[in-house]
């Protein structure tokens, strides 16, 4: 996308250090938005911010572990202090640590709940008043929250129980929030990707092999494909609310 349809708006992206979050930051910056980049890996954030600034965009590094409520509030506060407003929140941080339930450490289950669900909740809660204010004051007359769920938020599978639980929760919460805020020009949308080339499958040994065994070899989606979908959602005029997008590789059963 090269058309500058988000001029004057501010986007906060969790999980911006890699994958879908990084690709989305690049895409929305190209559309004219100022971007606040939130994640734990400061070196990755600084590298991305430098790249965006070199291309003439405004970028803010927000180094934070968003699984803590105070940290999430601090990330939102830093964004407001630097840019003065918040129009769009992209919750892209996530972790997938699947495996046989009898053998999986409880710590891995806790980590998925903390990152995939608690972090999303904490950032969304902190961002709400600013998003509602932006919806009232923006020339676009709308604000957006886009949550990245997964096809695992629609269909359960063996050895995926806790990841399923977190993604079902994200999908359900997004729809409930959509209904709650639909009359206040704050749109909530959920994207449920299938197999995508990201670091998600690098987070636990053999997870990629497990996927291949279950679904076979497929031509995977790219992170930029998900960024395209997000850009489509948040650049639509106020009258258009895209509630849910399921996006899979063509070859994925």
Tab-separated table of C-alpha atoms in Angstrom:
chain	number	residue	atom	x	y	z
A	1	UNK	CA	0.000	0.000	0.000
A	2	UNK	CA	1.370	3.410	-0.950
A	3	UNK	CA	-1.720	5.611	-0.703
A	4	UNK	CA	-1.424	7.720	2.436
A	5	UNK	CA	-4.851	7.074	3.920
A	6	UNK	CA	-3.767	7.106	7.587
A	7	UNK	CA	-2.119	10.529	7.711
A	8	UNK	CA	-2.343	12.062	11.166
A	9	UNK	CA	-3.170	8.785	12.893
A	10	UNK	CA	-1.167	6.797	15.440
A	11	UNK	CA	-0.880	3.011	15.578
A	12	UNK	CA	0.398	0.906	18.500
A	13	UNK	CA	1.526	-2.579	17.488
A	14	UNK	CA	2.359	-5.323	19.973
A	15	UNK	CA	4.703	-8.048	18.786
A	16	UNK	CA	6.293	-5.551	16.392
A	17	UNK	CA	9.794	-7.027	16.557
A	18	UNK	CA	9.139	-9.745	13.966
A	19	UNK	CA	6.643	-11.544	11.773
A	20	UNK	CA	3.137	-10.176	11.324
A	21	UNK	CA	3.720	-7.307	13.746
A	22	UNK	CA	6.785	-6.073	11.908
A	23	UNK	CA	5.174	-6.423	8.484
A	24	UNK	CA	2.126	-4.538	9.720
A	25	UNK	CA	4.271	-1.712	11.085
A	26	UNK	CA	5.919	-1.300	7.703
A	27	UNK	CA	2.614	-1.401	5.863
A	28	UNK	CA	0.746	1.075	8.062
A	29	UNK	CA	3.695	3.463	8.211
A	30	UNK	CA	3.664	3.465	4.405
A	31	UNK	CA	-0.023	4.397	4.629
A	32	UNK	CA	0.892	7.528	6.601
A	33	UNK	CA	0.492	6.426	10.228
A	34	UNK	CA	2.917	7.151	13.029
A	35	UNK	CA	3.812	3.793	14.562
A	36	UNK	CA	4.630	2.806	18.142
A	37	UNK	CA	6.519	-0.490	18.124
A	38	UNK	CA	6.041	-2.623	21.242
A	39	UNK	CA	7.869	-5.847	22.124
A	40	UNK	CA	10.557	-7.165	24.444
A	41	UNK	CA	13.460	-7.421	21.971
A	42	UNK	CA	14.834	-3.896	21.936
A	43	UNK	CA	17.487	-4.579	19.286
A	44	UNK	CA	14.855	-5.786	16.821
A	45	UNK	CA	12.642	-2.789	17.548
A	46	UNK	CA	15.503	-0.324	17.115
A	47	UNK	CA	16.476	-1.900	13.807
A	48	UNK	CA	12.910	-1.623	12.526
A	49	UNK	CA	12.502	1.928	13.806
A	50	UNK	CA	15.719	2.986	12.077
A	51	UNK	CA	14.496	1.468	8.818
A	52	UNK	CA	11.147	3.235	9.049
A	53	UNK	CA	12.747	6.581	9.892
A	54	UNK	CA	15.141	6.223	6.986
A	55	UNK	CA	12.080	5.892	4.764
A	56	UNK	CA	10.662	9.129	6.184
A	57	UNK	CA	8.218	7.683	8.690
A	58	UNK	CA	7.764	8.421	12.408
A	59	UNK	CA	8.433	5.469	14.696
A	60	UNK	CA	8.637	5.045	18.471
A	61	UNK	CA	10.328	2.138	20.240
A	62	UNK	CA	8.330	0.853	23.222
A	63	UNK	CA	10.365	-1.866	24.929
A	64	UNK	CA	7.980	-3.686	27.251
A	65	UNK	CA	6.841	-7.075	28.483
A	66	UNK	CA	3.121	-6.570	27.939
A	67	UNK	CA	2.143	-9.567	30.073
A	68	UNK	CA	2.230	-7.191	33.047
A	69	UNK	CA	-0.677	-4.774	33.416
A	70	UNK	CA	1.579	-1.921	34.531
A	71	UNK	CA	3.879	-2.473	31.563
A	72	UNK	CA	0.939	-2.464	29.166
A	73	UNK	CA	-0.331	0.780	30.665
A	74	UNK	CA	3.156	2.219	30.387
A	75	UNK	CA	3.358	1.300	26.703
A	76	UNK	CA	0.119	3.123	25.996
A	77	UNK	CA	1.177	6.097	28.132
A	78	UNK	CA	4.498	6.363	26.274
A	79	UNK	CA	2.684	6.322	22.942
A	80	UNK	CA	0.355	9.110	24.055
A	81	UNK	CA	3.227	11.145	25.502
A	82	UNK	CA	5.169	10.947	22.225
A	83	UNK	CA	2.411	11.183	19.628
A	84	UNK	CA	-0.508	12.748	21.516
A	85	UNK	CA	-3.187	10.290	20.462
A	86	UNK	CA	-3.944	6.648	19.624
A	87	UNK	CA	-6.179	5.713	16.699
A	88	UNK	CA	-5.358	2.061	16.049
A	89	UNK	CA	-4.240	-0.882	18.181
A	90	UNK	CA	-2.863	-4.039	16.581
A	91	UNK	CA	-2.475	-6.951	19.016
A	92	UNK	CA	-0.011	-9.163	17.153
A	93	UNK	CA	2.097	-10.630	19.967
A	94	UNK	CA	1.752	-14.374	20.337
A	95	UNK	CA	3.446	-17.639	21.190
A	96	UNK	CA	2.631	-21.250	20.276
A	97	UNK	CA	4.057	-24.069	22.420
A	98	UNK	CA	2.027	-27.079	21.424
A	99	UNK	CA	2.646	-30.662	22.457
A	100	UNK	CA	1.173	-33.677	24.170
A	101	UNK	CA	-0.680	-32.463	27.257
A	102	UNK	CA	0.778	-35.135	29.562
A	103	UNK	CA	4.309	-34.087	28.661
A	104	UNK	CA	3.989	-30.318	28.228
A	105	UNK	CA	5.339	-28.283	31.144
A	106	UNK	CA	2.751	-26.181	32.944
A	107	UNK	CA	5.071	-23.203	32.461
A	108	UNK	CA	4.482	-23.408	28.698
A	109	UNK	CA	0.740	-23.309	29.200
A	110	UNK	CA	1.096	-20.298	31.487
A	111	UNK	CA	3.279	-18.538	28.936
A	112	UNK	CA	0.700	-18.972	26.182
A	113	UNK	CA	-2.069	-17.644	28.410
A	114	UNK	CA	0.090	-14.713	29.513
A	115	UNK	CA	1.206	-13.613	26.053
A	116	UNK	CA	-1.710	-14.615	23.839
A	117	UNK	CA	-4.496	-13.527	26.163
A	118	UNK	CA	-3.435	-11.530	29.221
A	119	UNK	CA	-1.119	-9.253	27.277
A	120	UNK	CA	-3.820	-8.576	24.700
A	121	UNK	CA	-6.351	-7.821	27.436
A	122	UNK	CA	-4.015	-5.517	29.337
A	123	UNK	CA	-3.048	-3.436	26.298
A	124	UNK	CA	-6.629	-3.232	25.070
A	125	UNK	CA	-7.883	-2.087	28.468
A	126	UNK	CA	-5.199	0.604	28.706
A	127	UNK	CA	-5.854	1.776	25.149
A	128	UNK	CA	-9.658	1.980	25.297
A	129	UNK	CA	-10.097	5.574	26.557
A	130	UNK	CA	-7.633	6.905	24.005
A	131	UNK	CA	-9.186	4.950	21.149
A	132	UNK	CA	-12.651	6.218	22.052
A	133	UNK	CA	-11.348	9.778	22.200
A	134	UNK	CA	-9.699	9.338	18.797
A	135	UNK	CA	-12.954	8.028	17.328
A	136	UNK	CA	-14.604	11.280	18.435
A	137	UNK	CA	-11.854	13.621	17.226
A	138	UNK	CA	-10.336	11.960	14.161
A	139	UNK	CA	-11.165	13.330	10.700
A	140	UNK	CA	-11.781	9.679	9.810
A	141	UNK	CA	-14.404	9.483	12.620
A	142	UNK	CA	-13.343	5.964	13.543
A	143	UNK	CA	-10.754	4.025	15.557
A	144	UNK	CA	-9.723	0.375	15.285
A	145	UNK	CA	-8.550	-2.617	17.287
A	146	UNK	CA	-7.326	-5.591	15.262
A	147	UNK	CA	-6.580	-8.794	17.172
A	148	UNK	CA	-4.541	-11.603	15.634
A	149	UNK	CA	-6.113	-14.926	16.516
A	150	UNK	CA	-5.619	-18.079	14.425
A	151	UNK	CA	-7.545	-20.775	12.630
A	152	UNK	CA	-6.851	-22.505	15.964
A	153	UNK	CA	-9.402	-20.049	17.352
A	154	UNK	CA	-12.065	-21.759	15.250
A	155	UNK	CA	-11.183	-25.469	15.284
A	156	UNK	CA	-9.742	-27.567	18.101
A	157	UNK	CA	-7.055	-30.191	17.516
A	158	UNK	CA	-5.112	-32.738	19.575
A	159	UNK	CA	-1.971	-31.446	21.336
A	160	UNK	CA	-3.139	-27.841	20.795
A	161	UNK	CA	-5.472	-27.508	23.793
A	162	UNK	CA	-4.061	-24.417	25.506
A	163	UNK	CA	-3.169	-22.617	22.280
A	164	UNK	CA	-6.732	-23.398	21.150
A	165	UNK	CA	-8.049	-22.024	24.439
A	166	UNK	CA	-6.198	-18.730	24.109
A	167	UNK	CA	-7.173	-18.207	20.478
A	168	UNK	CA	-10.820	-19.160	21.017
A	169	UNK	CA	-10.790	-16.574	23.814
A	170	UNK	CA	-9.319	-13.884	21.551
A	171	UNK	CA	-11.904	-14.557	18.853
A	172	UNK	CA	-14.768	-14.537	21.367
A	173	UNK	CA	-13.610	-11.424	23.198
A	174	UNK	CA	-13.152	-9.539	19.941
A	175	UNK	CA	-16.736	-10.220	18.879
A	176	UNK	CA	-18.068	-9.222	22.303
A	177	UNK	CA	-16.070	-5.974	22.220
A	178	UNK	CA	-17.276	-5.335	18.685
A	179	UNK	CA	-20.874	-5.479	19.850
A	180	UNK	CA	-20.142	-3.337	22.908
A	181	UNK	CA	-18.441	-0.488	21.049
A	182	UNK	CA	-20.053	-0.620	17.619
A	183	UNK	CA	-22.210	2.475	18.256
A	184	UNK	CA	-19.174	4.501	19.403
A	185	UNK	CA	-17.190	4.302	16.146
A	186	UNK	CA	-14.604	1.936	17.631
A	187	UNK	CA	-14.287	-1.089	15.367
A	188	UNK	CA	-13.010	-4.436	16.643
A	189	UNK	CA	-11.773	-6.972	14.117
A	190	UNK	CA	-10.137	-10.389	14.349
A	191	UNK	CA	-7.840	-12.053	11.843
A	192	UNK	CA	-7.407	-15.828	11.937
A	193	UNK	CA	-4.405	-16.865	9.827
A	194	UNK	CA	-3.476	-20.356	8.802
A	195	UNK	CA	0.113	-21.518	8.298
A	196	UNK	CA	2.301	-18.441	7.945
A	197	UNK	CA	6.078	-18.012	7.654
A	198	UNK	CA	6.887	-16.472	11.033
A	199	UNK	CA	8.949	-17.335	14.109
A	200	UNK	CA	5.911	-18.997	15.686
A	201	UNK	CA	7.070	-22.487	14.728
A	202	UNK	CA	10.597	-21.779	15.969
A	203	UNK	CA	9.445	-21.333	19.548
A	204	UNK	CA	9.399	-25.041	20.383
A	205	UNK	CA	11.359	-27.949	18.956
A	206	UNK	CA	9.546	-30.148	16.436
A	207	UNK	CA	6.486	-27.890	16.189
A	208	UNK	CA	7.041	-27.404	12.466
A	209	UNK	CA	7.421	-31.160	11.999
A	210	UNK	CA	4.209	-31.722	13.948
A	211	UNK	CA	2.371	-29.285	11.683
A	212	UNK	CA	3.726	-30.904	8.544
A	213	UNK	CA	2.674	-34.322	9.810
A	214	UNK	CA	-0.852	-33.046	10.436
A	215	UNK	CA	-1.378	-30.891	7.350
A	216	UNK	CA	1.314	-31.866	4.860
A	217	UNK	CA	3.550	-29.535	2.894
A	218	UNK	CA	1.813	-26.291	1.932
A	219	UNK	CA	2.929	-23.069	0.298
A	220	UNK	CA	2.821	-20.882	3.383
A	221	UNK	CA	1.414	-17.410	3.742
A	222	UNK	CA	3.870	-14.568	4.225
A	223	UNK	CA	3.652	-12.089	7.099
A	224	UNK	CA	3.041	-9.413	4.461
A	225	UNK	CA	-0.156	-11.217	3.449
A	226	UNK	CA	-1.516	-10.717	6.955
A	227	UNK	CA	-0.352	-7.095	6.927
A	228	UNK	CA	-2.338	-6.620	3.707
A	229	UNK	CA	-5.474	-7.845	5.474
A	230	UNK	CA	-4.884	-5.554	8.445
A	231	UNK	CA	-4.310	-2.570	6.175
A	232	UNK	CA	-7.560	-3.353	4.364
A	233	UNK	CA	-9.453	-3.338	7.661
A	234	UNK	CA	-8.071	-0.125	9.133
A	235	UNK	CA	-8.083	1.967	5.952
A	236	UNK	CA	-11.748	1.349	5.220
A	237	UNK	CA	-14.094	4.330	5.653
A	238	UNK	CA	-16.102	4.569	8.861
A	239	UNK	CA	-19.155	2.949	7.311
A	240	UNK	CA	-17.258	-0.304	6.604
A	241	UNK	CA	-16.525	-2.650	9.517
A	242	UNK	CA	-14.706	-5.864	8.647
A	243	UNK	CA	-15.430	-8.025	11.674
A	244	UNK	CA	-13.484	-11.194	10.897
A	245	UNK	CA	-11.045	-12.477	8.285
A	246	UNK	CA	-9.977	-16.118	7.999
A	247	UNK	CA	-6.941	-16.376	5.740
A	248	UNK	CA	-5.298	-19.710	4.909
A	249	UNK	CA	-2.748	-20.901	2.394
A	250	UNK	CA	-4.526	-22.145	-0.707
A	251	UNK	CA	-3.008	-25.604	-0.134
A	252	UNK	CA	-3.955	-25.896	3.545
A	253	UNK	CA	-6.800	-28.373	4.130
